[in-house]
């Protein structure tokens, strides 16, 4: 069945550096993907809508210059956390609507730790 | 935009009893309401969903009810088992937004004690 794959599953980076997380739709095309952030014991908070071939749409309060989203192909969206700080440490997870109207697929999620 | 509220935040039940989690939403244009079960550090797992043209849906021990007038929907788990212990999230999707865009409730930690 349709699968959304996310990479890396875990990443540790130094404060001030940037880290990229990839979200791929493996056997279907996704013109739209969504990025969420989840802090421990909290809910999934929608960060942005990734649109293939155009700019991402960010939710209120999410810094677009800090969380760069690129959706250059129909199967890949990337989230780059720039100038990462310890408070950016979180679980980041992407999703994509599947090929049928009734499905939404989530990636495995990526644990980011900024030290 | 859509705002989803979920209650309670924690729920302890005896094995075999029923568990009910309630959510309210604000956007009258919301038309899709999924429920997810999530284990720590893993992707949310869809357990049941309902669309706005249906008032109730059941799948074995799990059921969801929707009241569009009151803008609330509920998850019902009957005959709870220890393996039902997890965090549950409700979510809502609006026709005003791109399909697949979800606003999540705050989550409910369900603990089923033997």
mmCIF file with all atom_site columns, C-alpha atoms in Angstrom:
data_model
loop_
_atom_site.group_PDB
_atom_site.id
_atom_site.type_symbol
_atom_site.label_atom_id
_atom_site.label_alt_id
_atom_site.label_comp_id
_atom_site.label_asym_id
_atom_site.label_entity_id
_atom_site.label_seq_id
_atom_site.pdbx_PDB_ins_code
_atom_site.Cartn_x
_atom_site.Cartn_y
_atom_site.Cartn_z
_atom_site.occupancy
_atom_site.B_iso_or_equiv
_atom_site.pdbx_formal_charge
_atom_site.auth_seq_id
_atom_site.auth_comp_id
_atom_site.auth_asym_id
_atom_site.auth_atom_id
_atom_site.pdbx_PDB_model_num
ATOM 1   C CA . UNK A 1 1   ? 0.000   0.000  0.000  1.00 0.00 ? 1   UNK A CA 1
ATOM 2   C CA . UNK A 1 2   ? 0.910   3.657  -0.132 1.00 0.00 ? 2   UNK A CA 1
ATOM 3   C CA . UNK A 1 3   ? 3.680   4.612  2.241  1.00 0.00 ? 3   UNK A CA 1
ATOM 4   C CA . UNK A 1 4   ? 5.207   7.840  3.391  1.00 0.00 ? 4   UNK A CA 1
ATOM 5   C CA . UNK A 1 5   ? 8.806   7.519  4.451  1.00 0.00 ? 5   UNK A CA 1
ATOM 6   C CA . UNK A 1 6   ? 10.660  10.018 6.587  1.00 0.00 ? 6   UNK A CA 1
ATOM 7   C CA . UNK A 1 7   ? 14.401  10.321 7.097  1.00 0.00 ? 7   UNK A CA 1
ATOM 8   C CA . UNK A 1 8   ? 16.318  10.497 9.333  1.00 0.00 ? 8   UNK A CA 1
ATOM 9   C CA . UNK A 1 9   ? 14.451  8.884  12.188 1.00 0.00 ? 9   UNK A CA 1
ATOM 10  C CA . UNK A 1 10  ? 16.818  10.428 14.711 1.00 0.00 ? 10  UNK A CA 1
ATOM 11  C CA . UNK A 1 11  ? 19.292  13.251 14.390 1.00 0.00 ? 11  UNK A CA 1
ATOM 12  C CA . UNK A 1 12  ? 21.463  15.139 16.813 1.00 0.00 ? 12  UNK A CA 1
ATOM 13  C CA . UNK A 1 13  ? 22.918  18.454 15.775 1.00 0.00 ? 13  UNK A CA 1
ATOM 14  C CA . UNK A 1 14  ? 24.885  21.223 17.389 1.00 0.00 ? 14  UNK A CA 1
ATOM 15  C CA . UNK A 1 15  ? 23.260  24.494 18.298 1.00 0.00 ? 15  UNK A CA 1
ATOM 16  C CA . UNK A 1 16  ? 23.544  26.978 15.457 1.00 0.00 ? 16  UNK A CA 1
ATOM 17  C CA . UNK A 1 17  ? 23.711  24.416 12.686 1.00 0.00 ? 17  UNK A CA 1
ATOM 18  C CA . UNK A 1 18  ? 21.005  23.397 10.219 1.00 0.00 ? 18  UNK A CA 1
ATOM 19  C CA . UNK A 1 19  ? 19.411  20.014 9.765  1.00 0.00 ? 19  UNK A CA 1
ATOM 20  C CA . UNK A 1 20  ? 17.283  18.671 6.931  1.00 0.00 ? 20  UNK A CA 1
ATOM 21  C CA . UNK A 1 21  ? 14.456  16.154 7.261  1.00 0.00 ? 21  UNK A CA 1
ATOM 22  C CA . UNK A 1 22  ? 13.045  14.400 4.213  1.00 0.00 ? 22  UNK A CA 1
ATOM 23  C CA . UNK A 1 23  ? 9.532   13.152 3.606  1.00 0.00 ? 23  UNK A CA 1
ATOM 24  C CA . UNK A 1 24  ? 8.883   10.911 0.628  1.00 0.00 ? 24  UNK A CA 1
ATOM 25  C CA . UNK A 1 25  ? 5.761   9.396  -0.813 1.00 0.00 ? 25  UNK A CA 1
ATOM 26  C CA . UNK A 1 26  ? 6.988   6.022  -2.017 1.00 0.00 ? 26  UNK A CA 1
ATOM 27  C CA . UNK A 1 27  ? 4.410   4.821  -4.503 1.00 0.00 ? 27  UNK A CA 1
ATOM 28  C CA . UNK A 1 28  ? 2.126   7.755  -5.103 1.00 0.00 ? 28  UNK A CA 1
ATOM 29  C CA . UNK A 1 29  ? 2.407   11.396 -5.967 1.00 0.00 ? 29  UNK A CA 1
ATOM 30  C CA . UNK A 1 30  ? 1.700   14.034 -3.369 1.00 0.00 ? 30  UNK A CA 1
ATOM 31  C CA . UNK A 1 31  ? 1.180   17.594 -4.516 1.00 0.00 ? 31  UNK A CA 1
ATOM 32  C CA . UNK A 1 32  ? 0.575   18.536 -0.895 1.00 0.00 ? 32  UNK A CA 1
ATOM 33  C CA . UNK A 1 33  ? 2.323   17.396 2.245  1.00 0.00 ? 33  UNK A CA 1
ATOM 34  C CA . UNK A 1 34  ? 2.028   18.590 5.806  1.00 0.00 ? 34  UNK A CA 1
ATOM 35  C CA . UNK A 1 35  ? 4.619   19.093 8.518  1.00 0.00 ? 35  UNK A CA 1
ATOM 36  C CA . UNK A 1 36  ? 3.822   18.761 12.210 1.00 0.00 ? 36  UNK A CA 1
ATOM 37  C CA . UNK A 1 37  ? 5.858   19.218 15.355 1.00 0.00 ? 37  UNK A CA 1
ATOM 38  C CA . UNK A 1 38  ? 5.193   17.344 18.554 1.00 0.00 ? 38  UNK A CA 1
ATOM 39  C CA . UNK A 1 39  ? 6.833   18.171 21.853 1.00 0.00 ? 39  UNK A CA 1
ATOM 40  C CA . UNK A 1 40  ? 6.926   15.450 24.518 1.00 0.00 ? 40  UNK A CA 1
ATOM 41  C CA . UNK A 1 41  ? 3.515   14.711 26.000 1.00 0.00 ? 41  UNK A CA 1
ATOM 42  C CA . UNK A 1 42  ? 1.876   17.243 23.713 1.00 0.00 ? 42  UNK A CA 1
ATOM 43  C CA . UNK A 1 43  ? -0.230  17.129 20.602 1.00 0.00 ? 43  UNK A CA 1
ATOM 44  C CA . UNK A 1 44  ? 0.763   17.320 16.966 1.00 0.00 ? 44  UNK A CA 1
ATOM 45  C CA . UNK A 1 45  ? 0.940   20.939 15.975 1.00 0.00 ? 45  UNK A CA 1
ATOM 46  C CA . UNK A 1 46  ? 0.616   21.756 12.299 1.00 0.00 ? 46  UNK A CA 1
ATOM 47  C CA . UNK A 1 47  ? 3.572   23.820 11.156 1.00 0.00 ? 47  UNK A CA 1
ATOM 48  C CA . UNK A 1 48  ? 3.008   24.239 7.444  1.00 0.00 ? 48  UNK A CA 1
ATOM 49  C CA . UNK A 1 49  ? 1.511   22.955 4.245  1.00 0.00 ? 49  UNK A CA 1
ATOM 50  C CA . UNK A 1 50  ? 4.083   22.000 1.663  1.00 0.00 ? 50  UNK A CA 1
ATOM 51  C CA . UNK A 1 51  ? 2.954   22.666 -1.903 1.00 0.00 ? 51  UNK A CA 1
ATOM 52  C CA . UNK A 1 52  ? 4.696   21.073 -4.865 1.00 0.00 ? 52  UNK A CA 1
ATOM 53  C CA . UNK A 1 53  ? 6.200   23.697 -7.130 1.00 0.00 ? 53  UNK A CA 1
ATOM 54  C CA . UNK A 1 54  ? 5.231   26.661 -4.989 1.00 0.00 ? 54  UNK A CA 1
ATOM 55  C CA . UNK A 1 55  ? 5.849   28.239 -1.620 1.00 0.00 ? 55  UNK A CA 1
ATOM 56  C CA . UNK A 1 56  ? 4.810   26.543 1.551  1.00 0.00 ? 56  UNK A CA 1
ATOM 57  C CA . UNK A 1 57  ? 1.953   27.919 3.606  1.00 0.00 ? 57  UNK A CA 1
ATOM 58  C CA . UNK A 1 58  ? 2.946   28.423 7.206  1.00 0.00 ? 58  UNK A CA 1
ATOM 59  C CA . UNK A 1 59  ? 0.674   28.370 10.221 1.00 0.00 ? 59  UNK A CA 1
ATOM 60  C CA . UNK A 1 60  ? 0.471   31.412 12.415 1.00 0.00 ? 60  UNK A CA 1
ATOM 61  C CA . UNK A 1 61  ? 3.457   31.720 14.700 1.00 0.00 ? 61  UNK A CA 1
ATOM 62  C CA . UNK A 1 62  ? 5.750   29.447 12.681 1.00 0.00 ? 62  UNK A CA 1
ATOM 63  C CA . UNK A 1 63  ? 8.859   31.223 11.417 1.00 0.00 ? 63  UNK A CA 1
ATOM 64  C CA . UNK A 1 64  ? 9.177   30.565 7.708  1.00 0.00 ? 64  UNK A CA 1
ATOM 65  C CA . UNK A 1 65  ? 12.824  31.682 7.648  1.00 0.00 ? 65  UNK A CA 1
ATOM 66  C CA . UNK A 1 66  ? 13.703  29.236 10.373 1.00 0.00 ? 66  UNK A CA 1
ATOM 67  C CA . UNK A 1 67  ? 11.760  26.254 9.081  1.00 0.00 ? 67  UNK A CA 1
ATOM 68  C CA . UNK A 1 68  ? 12.482  26.101 5.381  1.00 0.00 ? 68  UNK A CA 1
ATOM 69  C CA . UNK A 1 69  ? 10.237  23.839 3.374  1.00 0.00 ? 69  UNK A CA 1
ATOM 70  C CA . UNK A 1 70  ? 10.969  22.724 -0.145 1.00 0.00 ? 70  UNK A CA 1
ATOM 71  C CA . UNK A 1 71  ? 8.662   20.570 -2.255 1.00 0.00 ? 71  UNK A CA 1
ATOM 72  C CA . UNK A 1 72  ? 10.550  20.323 -5.509 1.00 0.00 ? 72  UNK A CA 1
ATOM 73  C CA . UNK A 1 73  ? 9.059   17.080 -6.741 1.00 0.00 ? 73  UNK A CA 1
ATOM 74  C CA . UNK A 1 74  ? 5.780   15.208 -6.497 1.00 0.00 ? 74  UNK A CA 1
ATOM 75  C CA . UNK A 1 75  ? 7.274   12.683 -4.105 1.00 0.00 ? 75  UNK A CA 1
ATOM 76  C CA . UNK A 1 76  ? 9.592   14.677 -1.868 1.00 0.00 ? 76  UNK A CA 1
ATOM 77  C CA . UNK A 1 77  ? 9.203   17.452 0.654  1.00 0.00 ? 77  UNK A CA 1
ATOM 78  C CA . UNK A 1 78  ? 12.031  18.601 2.898  1.00 0.00 ? 78  UNK A CA 1
ATOM 79  C CA . UNK A 1 79  ? 12.013  20.534 6.140  1.00 0.00 ? 79  UNK A CA 1
ATOM 80  C CA . UNK A 1 80  ? 15.210  22.325 7.076  1.00 0.00 ? 80  UNK A CA 1
ATOM 81  C CA . UNK A 1 81  ? 15.549  23.633 10.592 1.00 0.00 ? 81  UNK A CA 1
ATOM 82  C CA . UNK A 1 82  ? 18.017  26.487 10.307 1.00 0.00 ? 82  UNK A CA 1
ATOM 83  C CA . UNK A 1 83  ? 20.189  27.823 13.098 1.00 0.00 ? 83  UNK A CA 1
ATOM 84  C CA . UNK A 1 84  ? 18.818  25.179 15.394 1.00 0.00 ? 84  UNK A CA 1
ATOM 85  C CA . UNK A 1 85  ? 18.556  25.802 19.113 1.00 0.00 ? 85  UNK A CA 1
ATOM 86  C CA . UNK A 1 86  ? 17.845  23.410 21.971 1.00 0.00 ? 86  UNK A CA 1
ATOM 87  C CA . UNK A 1 87  ? 14.221  24.582 22.073 1.00 0.00 ? 87  UNK A CA 1
ATOM 88  C CA . UNK A 1 88  ? 13.800  23.226 18.530 1.00 0.00 ? 88  UNK A CA 1
ATOM 89  C CA . UNK A 1 89  ? 14.363  19.732 19.874 1.00 0.00 ? 89  UNK A CA 1
ATOM 90  C CA . UNK A 1 90  ? 11.171  17.886 19.094 1.00 0.00 ? 90  UNK A CA 1
ATOM 91  C CA . UNK A 1 91  ? 9.491   15.094 17.137 1.00 0.00 ? 91  UNK A CA 1
ATOM 92  C CA . UNK A 1 92  ? 8.823   16.240 13.576 1.00 0.00 ? 92  UNK A CA 1
ATOM 93  C CA . UNK A 1 93  ? 6.375   14.288 11.458 1.00 0.00 ? 93  UNK A CA 1
ATOM 94  C CA . UNK A 1 94  ? 5.060   14.699 7.943  1.00 0.00 ? 94  UNK A CA 1
ATOM 95  C CA . UNK A 1 95  ? 1.894   13.499 6.288  1.00 0.00 ? 95  UNK A CA 1
ATOM 96  C CA . UNK A 1 96  ? 0.477   13.287 2.805  1.00 0.00 ? 96  UNK A CA 1
ATOM 97  C CA . UNK A 1 97  ? -2.977  12.651 1.426  1.00 0.00 ? 97  UNK A CA 1
ATOM 98  C CA . UNK A 1 98  ? -3.016  9.274  -0.259 1.00 0.00 ? 98  UNK A CA 1
ATOM 99  C CA . UNK A 1 99  ? -4.101  8.459  -3.794 1.00 0.00 ? 99  UNK A CA 1
ATOM 100 C CA . UNK A 1 100 ? -7.682  7.968  -2.678 1.00 0.00 ? 100 UNK A CA 1
ATOM 101 C CA . UNK A 1 101 ? -9.776  10.603 -0.976 1.00 0.00 ? 101 UNK A CA 1
ATOM 102 C CA . UNK A 1 102 ? -10.126 8.701  2.256  1.00 0.00 ? 102 UNK A CA 1
ATOM 103 C CA . UNK A 1 103 ? -6.506  8.263  3.217  1.00 0.00 ? 103 UNK A CA 1
ATOM 104 C CA . UNK A 1 104 ? -3.895  10.316 4.990  1.00 0.00 ? 104 UNK A CA 1
ATOM 105 C CA . UNK A 1 105 ? -0.479  8.765  5.479  1.00 0.00 ? 105 UNK A CA 1
ATOM 106 C CA . UNK A 1 106 ? 2.021   9.754  8.114  1.00 0.00 ? 106 UNK A CA 1
ATOM 107 C CA . UNK A 1 107 ? 5.764   9.397  7.979  1.00 0.00 ? 107 UNK A CA 1
ATOM 108 C CA . UNK A 1 108 ? 7.594   7.567  10.749 1.00 0.00 ? 108 UNK A CA 1
ATOM 109 C CA . UNK A 1 109 ? 8.634   10.846 12.347 1.00 0.00 ? 109 UNK A CA 1
ATOM 110 C CA . UNK A 1 110 ? 12.042  12.320 13.094 1.00 0.00 ? 110 UNK A CA 1
ATOM 111 C CA . UNK A 1 111 ? 13.448  12.978 16.535 1.00 0.00 ? 111 UNK A CA 1
ATOM 112 C CA . UNK A 1 112 ? 15.587  16.092 16.517 1.00 0.00 ? 112 UNK A CA 1
ATOM 113 C CA . UNK A 1 113 ? 17.886  16.800 19.430 1.00 0.00 ? 113 UNK A CA 1
ATOM 114 C CA . UNK A 1 114 ? 19.836  20.042 19.423 1.00 0.00 ? 114 UNK A CA 1
ATOM 115 C CA . UNK A 1 115 ? 22.786  20.100 21.800 1.00 0.00 ? 115 UNK A CA 1
ATOM 116 C CA . UNK B 2 1   ? -9.018  28.717 11.687 1.00 0.00 ? 1   UNK B CA 1
ATOM 117 C CA . UNK B 2 2   ? -10.138 25.442 13.157 1.00 0.00 ? 2   UNK B CA 1
ATOM 118 C CA . UNK B 2 3   ? -9.759  24.862 16.880 1.00 0.00 ? 3   UNK B CA 1
ATOM 119 C CA . UNK B 2 4   ? -10.187 21.388 18.326 1.00 0.00 ? 4   UNK B CA 1
ATOM 120 C CA . UNK B 2 5   ? -10.585 20.811 22.048 1.00 0.00 ? 5   UNK B CA 1
ATOM 121 C CA . UNK B 2 6   ? -10.314 17.375 23.632 1.00 0.00 ? 6   UNK B CA 1
ATOM 122 C CA . UNK B 2 7   ? -11.316 16.080 27.058 1.00 0.00 ? 7   UNK B CA 1
ATOM 123 C CA . UNK B 2 8   ? -10.309 14.526 29.333 1.00 0.00 ? 8   UNK B CA 1
ATOM 124 C CA . UNK B 2 9   ? -6.543  14.803 29.242 1.00 0.00 ? 9   UNK B CA 1
ATOM 125 C CA . UNK B 2 10  ? -6.175  11.561 31.188 1.00 0.00 ? 10  UNK B CA 1
ATOM 126 C CA . UNK B 2 11  ? -8.581  8.688  31.625 1.00 0.00 ? 11  UNK B CA 1
ATOM 127 C CA . UNK B 2 12  ? -8.169  5.671  33.861 1.00 0.00 ? 12  UNK B CA 1
ATOM 128 C CA . UNK B 2 13  ? -10.537 2.759  33.431 1.00 0.00 ? 13  UNK B CA 1
ATOM 129 C CA . UNK B 2 14  ? -10.818 -0.762 34.736 1.00 0.00 ? 14  UNK B CA 1
ATOM 130 C CA . UNK B 2 15  ? -10.356 -3.512 32.222 1.00 0.00 ? 15  UNK B CA 1
ATOM 131 C CA . UNK B 2 16  ? -13.704 -4.379 30.715 1.00 0.00 ? 16  UNK B CA 1
ATOM 132 C CA . UNK B 2 17  ? -15.227 -0.971 31.325 1.00 0.00 ? 17  UNK B CA 1
ATOM 133 C CA . UNK B 2 18  ? -15.966 1.607  28.643 1.00 0.00 ? 18  UNK B CA 1
ATOM 134 C CA . UNK B 2 19  ? -13.939 4.695  27.828 1.00 0.00 ? 19  UNK B CA 1
ATOM 135 C CA . UNK B 2 20  ? -15.305 7.859  26.264 1.00 0.00 ? 20  UNK B CA 1
ATOM 136 C CA . UNK B 2 21  ? -13.269 10.750 24.901 1.00 0.00 ? 21  UNK B CA 1
ATOM 137 C CA . UNK B 2 22  ? -14.943 13.926 23.703 1.00 0.00 ? 22  UNK B CA 1
ATOM 138 C CA . UNK B 2 23  ? -13.877 16.585 21.234 1.00 0.00 ? 23  UNK B CA 1
ATOM 139 C CA . UNK B 2 24  ? -15.366 19.834 20.061 1.00 0.00 ? 24  UNK B CA 1
ATOM 140 C CA . UNK B 2 25  ? -14.494 21.788 16.957 1.00 0.00 ? 25  UNK B CA 1
ATOM 141 C CA . UNK B 2 26  ? -15.075 25.369 15.916 1.00 0.00 ? 26  UNK B CA 1
ATOM 142 C CA . UNK B 2 27  ? -15.214 25.395 12.115 1.00 0.00 ? 27  UNK B CA 1
ATOM 143 C CA . UNK B 2 28  ? -18.665 24.524 10.804 1.00 0.00 ? 28  UNK B CA 1
ATOM 144 C CA . UNK B 2 29  ? -17.028 23.670 7.470  1.00 0.00 ? 29  UNK B CA 1
ATOM 145 C CA . UNK B 2 30  ? -15.146 20.735 9.021  1.00 0.00 ? 30  UNK B CA 1
ATOM 146 C CA . UNK B 2 31  ? -16.276 17.519 7.428  1.00 0.00 ? 31  UNK B CA 1
ATOM 147 C CA . UNK B 2 32  ? -13.759 14.823 8.364  1.00 0.00 ? 32  UNK B CA 1
ATOM 148 C CA . UNK B 2 33  ? -13.025 13.659 11.890 1.00 0.00 ? 33  UNK B CA 1
ATOM 149 C CA . UNK B 2 34  ? -10.403 10.962 12.455 1.00 0.00 ? 34  UNK B CA 1
ATOM 150 C CA . UNK B 2 35  ? -9.254  9.433  15.707 1.00 0.00 ? 35  UNK B CA 1
ATOM 151 C CA . UNK B 2 36  ? -5.665  8.335  16.181 1.00 0.00 ? 36  UNK B CA 1
ATOM 152 C CA . UNK B 2 37  ? -3.828  6.165  18.660 1.00 0.00 ? 37  UNK B CA 1
ATOM 153 C CA . UNK B 2 38  ? -0.204  7.024  19.185 1.00 0.00 ? 38  UNK B CA 1
ATOM 154 C CA . UNK B 2 39  ? 2.624   5.272  20.952 1.00 0.00 ? 39  UNK B CA 1
ATOM 155 C CA . UNK B 2 40  ? 5.538   7.351  22.126 1.00 0.00 ? 40  UNK B CA 1
ATOM 156 C CA . UNK B 2 41  ? 7.818   8.330  19.283 1.00 0.00 ? 41  UNK B CA 1
ATOM 157 C CA . UNK B 2 42  ? 5.747   6.660  16.601 1.00 0.00 ? 42  UNK B CA 1
ATOM 158 C CA . UNK B 2 43  ? 3.426   7.809  13.895 1.00 0.00 ? 43  UNK B CA 1
ATOM 159 C CA . UNK B 2 44  ? -0.259  8.227  14.737 1.00 0.00 ? 44  UNK B CA 1
ATOM 160 C CA . UNK B 2 45  ? -2.331  5.189  13.865 1.00 0.00 ? 45  UNK B CA 1
ATOM 161 C CA . UNK B 2 46  ? -5.828  5.766  12.501 1.00 0.00 ? 46  UNK B CA 1
ATOM 162 C CA . UNK B 2 47  ? -8.345  3.765  14.508 1.00 0.00 ? 47  UNK B CA 1
ATOM 163 C CA . UNK B 2 48  ? -11.616 5.129  13.197 1.00 0.00 ? 48  UNK B CA 1
ATOM 164 C CA . UNK B 2 49  ? -12.930 8.134  11.327 1.00 0.00 ? 49  UNK B CA 1
ATOM 165 C CA . UNK B 2 50  ? -16.233 9.710  10.466 1.00 0.00 ? 50  UNK B CA 1
ATOM 166 C CA . UNK B 2 51  ? -17.439 12.167 7.872  1.00 0.00 ? 51  UNK B CA 1
ATOM 167 C CA . UNK B 2 52  ? -19.996 14.872 8.374  1.00 0.00 ? 52  UNK B CA 1
ATOM 168 C CA . UNK B 2 53  ? -22.726 13.065 6.447  1.00 0.00 ? 53  UNK B CA 1
ATOM 169 C CA . UNK B 2 54  ? -22.798 10.294 9.044  1.00 0.00 ? 54  UNK B CA 1
ATOM 170 C CA . UNK B 2 55  ? -23.868 10.467 12.684 1.00 0.00 ? 55  UNK B CA 1
ATOM 171 C CA . UNK B 2 56  ? -22.275 7.294  13.984 1.00 0.00 ? 56  UNK B CA 1
ATOM 172 C CA . UNK B 2 57  ? -19.768 4.683  12.914 1.00 0.00 ? 57  UNK B CA 1
ATOM 173 C CA . UNK B 2 58  ? -18.743 1.491  14.638 1.00 0.00 ? 58  UNK B CA 1
ATOM 174 C CA . UNK B 2 59  ? -15.885 -0.947 14.217 1.00 0.00 ? 59  UNK B CA 1
ATOM 175 C CA . UNK B 2 60  ? -15.970 -3.813 16.697 1.00 0.00 ? 60  UNK B CA 1
ATOM 176 C CA . UNK B 2 61  ? -15.236 -2.323 20.143 1.00 0.00 ? 61  UNK B CA 1
ATOM 177 C CA . UNK B 2 62  ? -14.702 1.186  18.831 1.00 0.00 ? 62  UNK B CA 1
ATOM 178 C CA . UNK B 2 63  ? -17.360 3.692  17.832 1.00 0.00 ? 63  UNK B CA 1
ATOM 179 C CA . UNK B 2 64  ? -17.453 7.354  16.982 1.00 0.00 ? 64  UNK B CA 1
ATOM 180 C CA . UNK B 2 65  ? -20.451 9.662  17.170 1.00 0.00 ? 65  UNK B CA 1
ATOM 181 C CA . UNK B 2 66  ? -20.795 13.064 15.565 1.00 0.00 ? 66  UNK B CA 1
ATOM 182 C CA . UNK B 2 67  ? -23.169 15.885 16.446 1.00 0.00 ? 67  UNK B CA 1
ATOM 183 C CA . UNK B 2 68  ? -22.794 18.527 13.744 1.00 0.00 ? 68  UNK B CA 1
ATOM 184 C CA . UNK B 2 69  ? -25.224 20.926 15.363 1.00 0.00 ? 69  UNK B CA 1
ATOM 185 C CA . UNK B 2 70  ? -23.271 20.995 18.594 1.00 0.00 ? 70  UNK B CA 1
ATOM 186 C CA . UNK B 2 71  ? -19.935 20.605 16.791 1.00 0.00 ? 71  UNK B CA 1
ATOM 187 C CA . UNK B 2 72  ? -18.734 17.741 18.884 1.00 0.00 ? 72  UNK B CA 1
ATOM 188 C CA . UNK B 2 73  ? -17.693 14.171 18.303 1.00 0.00 ? 73  UNK B CA 1
ATOM 189 C CA . UNK B 2 74  ? -16.814 11.370 20.663 1.00 0.00 ? 74  UNK B CA 1
ATOM 190 C CA . UNK B 2 75  ? -14.795 8.172  20.717 1.00 0.00 ? 75  UNK B CA 1
ATOM 191 C CA . UNK B 2 76  ? -16.259 5.205  22.554 1.00 0.00 ? 76  UNK B CA 1
ATOM 192 C CA . UNK B 2 77  ? -14.202 2.141  23.440 1.00 0.00 ? 77  UNK B CA 1
ATOM 193 C CA . UNK B 2 78  ? -16.114 -0.731 24.970 1.00 0.00 ? 78  UNK B CA 1
ATOM 194 C CA . UNK B 2 79  ? -14.767 -3.746 26.854 1.00 0.00 ? 79  UNK B CA 1
ATOM 195 C CA . UNK B 2 80  ? -11.414 -2.052 27.298 1.00 0.00 ? 80  UNK B CA 1
ATOM 196 C CA . UNK B 2 81  ? -8.276  -4.158 27.378 1.00 0.00 ? 81  UNK B CA 1
ATOM 197 C CA . UNK B 2 82  ? -4.780  -3.348 28.672 1.00 0.00 ? 82  UNK B CA 1
ATOM 198 C CA . UNK B 2 83  ? -3.544  -3.006 25.097 1.00 0.00 ? 83  UNK B CA 1
ATOM 199 C CA . UNK B 2 84  ? -5.941  -0.084 24.660 1.00 0.00 ? 84  UNK B CA 1
ATOM 200 C CA . UNK B 2 85  ? -3.654  1.924  26.936 1.00 0.00 ? 85  UNK B CA 1
ATOM 201 C CA . UNK B 2 86  ? -2.175  4.697  24.778 1.00 0.00 ? 86  UNK B CA 1
ATOM 202 C CA . UNK B 2 87  ? -2.557  8.339  23.873 1.00 0.00 ? 87  UNK B CA 1
ATOM 203 C CA . UNK B 2 88  ? -5.557  9.080  21.690 1.00 0.00 ? 88  UNK B CA 1
ATOM 204 C CA . UNK B 2 89  ? -5.961  12.171 19.512 1.00 0.00 ? 89  UNK B CA 1
ATOM 205 C CA . UNK B 2 90  ? -8.997  13.494 17.758 1.00 0.00 ? 90  UNK B CA 1
ATOM 206 C CA . UNK B 2 91  ? -8.590  15.680 14.703 1.00 0.00 ? 91  UNK B CA 1
ATOM 207 C CA . UNK B 2 92  ? -10.662 17.653 12.260 1.00 0.00 ? 92  UNK B CA 1
ATOM 208 C CA . UNK B 2 93  ? -10.290 18.624 8.634  1.00 0.00 ? 93  UNK B CA 1
ATOM 209 C CA . UNK B 2 94  ? -12.171 21.452 6.978  1.00 0.00 ? 94  UNK B CA 1
ATOM 210 C CA . UNK B 2 95  ? -13.346 21.733 3.396  1.00 0.00 ? 95  UNK B CA 1
ATOM 211 C CA . UNK B 2 96  ? -11.898 25.249 3.477  1.00 0.00 ? 96  UNK B CA 1
ATOM 212 C CA . UNK B 2 97  ? -8.427  23.707 3.650  1.00 0.00 ? 97  UNK B CA 1
ATOM 213 C CA . UNK B 2 98  ? -6.343  21.377 1.524  1.00 0.00 ? 98  UNK B CA 1
ATOM 214 C CA . UNK B 2 99  ? -7.436  17.781 1.907  1.00 0.00 ? 99  UNK B CA 1
ATOM 215 C CA . UNK B 2 100 ? -5.298  16.084 4.504  1.00 0.00 ? 100 UNK B CA 1
ATOM 216 C CA . UNK B 2 101 ? -4.666  19.141 6.639  1.00 0.00 ? 101 UNK B CA 1
ATOM 217 C CA . UNK B 2 102 ? -5.559  18.203 10.204 1.00 0.00 ? 102 UNK B CA 1
ATOM 218 C CA . UNK B 2 103 ? -5.964  20.144 13.411 1.00 0.00 ? 103 UNK B CA 1
ATOM 219 C CA . UNK B 2 104 ? -5.442  17.892 16.390 1.00 0.00 ? 104 UNK B CA 1
ATOM 220 C CA . UNK B 2 105 ? -6.919  17.914 19.839 1.00 0.00 ? 105 UNK B CA 1
ATOM 221 C CA . UNK B 2 106 ? -4.618  17.977 22.849 1.00 0.00 ? 106 UNK B CA 1
ATOM 222 C CA . UNK B 2 107 ? -4.734  14.240 23.370 1.00 0.00 ? 107 UNK B CA 1
ATOM 223 C CA . UNK B 2 108 ? -6.012  11.842 26.031 1.00 0.00 ? 108 UNK B CA 1
ATOM 224 C CA . UNK B 2 109 ? -3.781  9.437  27.925 1.00 0.00 ? 109 UNK B CA 1
ATOM 225 C CA . UNK B 2 110 ? -5.850  6.316  28.475 1.00 0.00 ? 110 UNK B CA 1
ATOM 226 C CA . UNK B 2 111 ? -4.727  3.843  31.114 1.00 0.00 ? 111 UNK B CA 1
ATOM 227 C CA . UNK B 2 112 ? -6.531  0.530  31.364 1.00 0.00 ? 112 UNK B CA 1
ATOM 228 C CA . UNK B 2 113 ? -5.816  -1.272 34.608 1.00 0.00 ? 113 UNK B CA 1
ATOM 229 C CA . UNK B 2 114 ? -6.277  -5.043 34.846 1.00 0.00 ? 114 UNK B CA 1
#
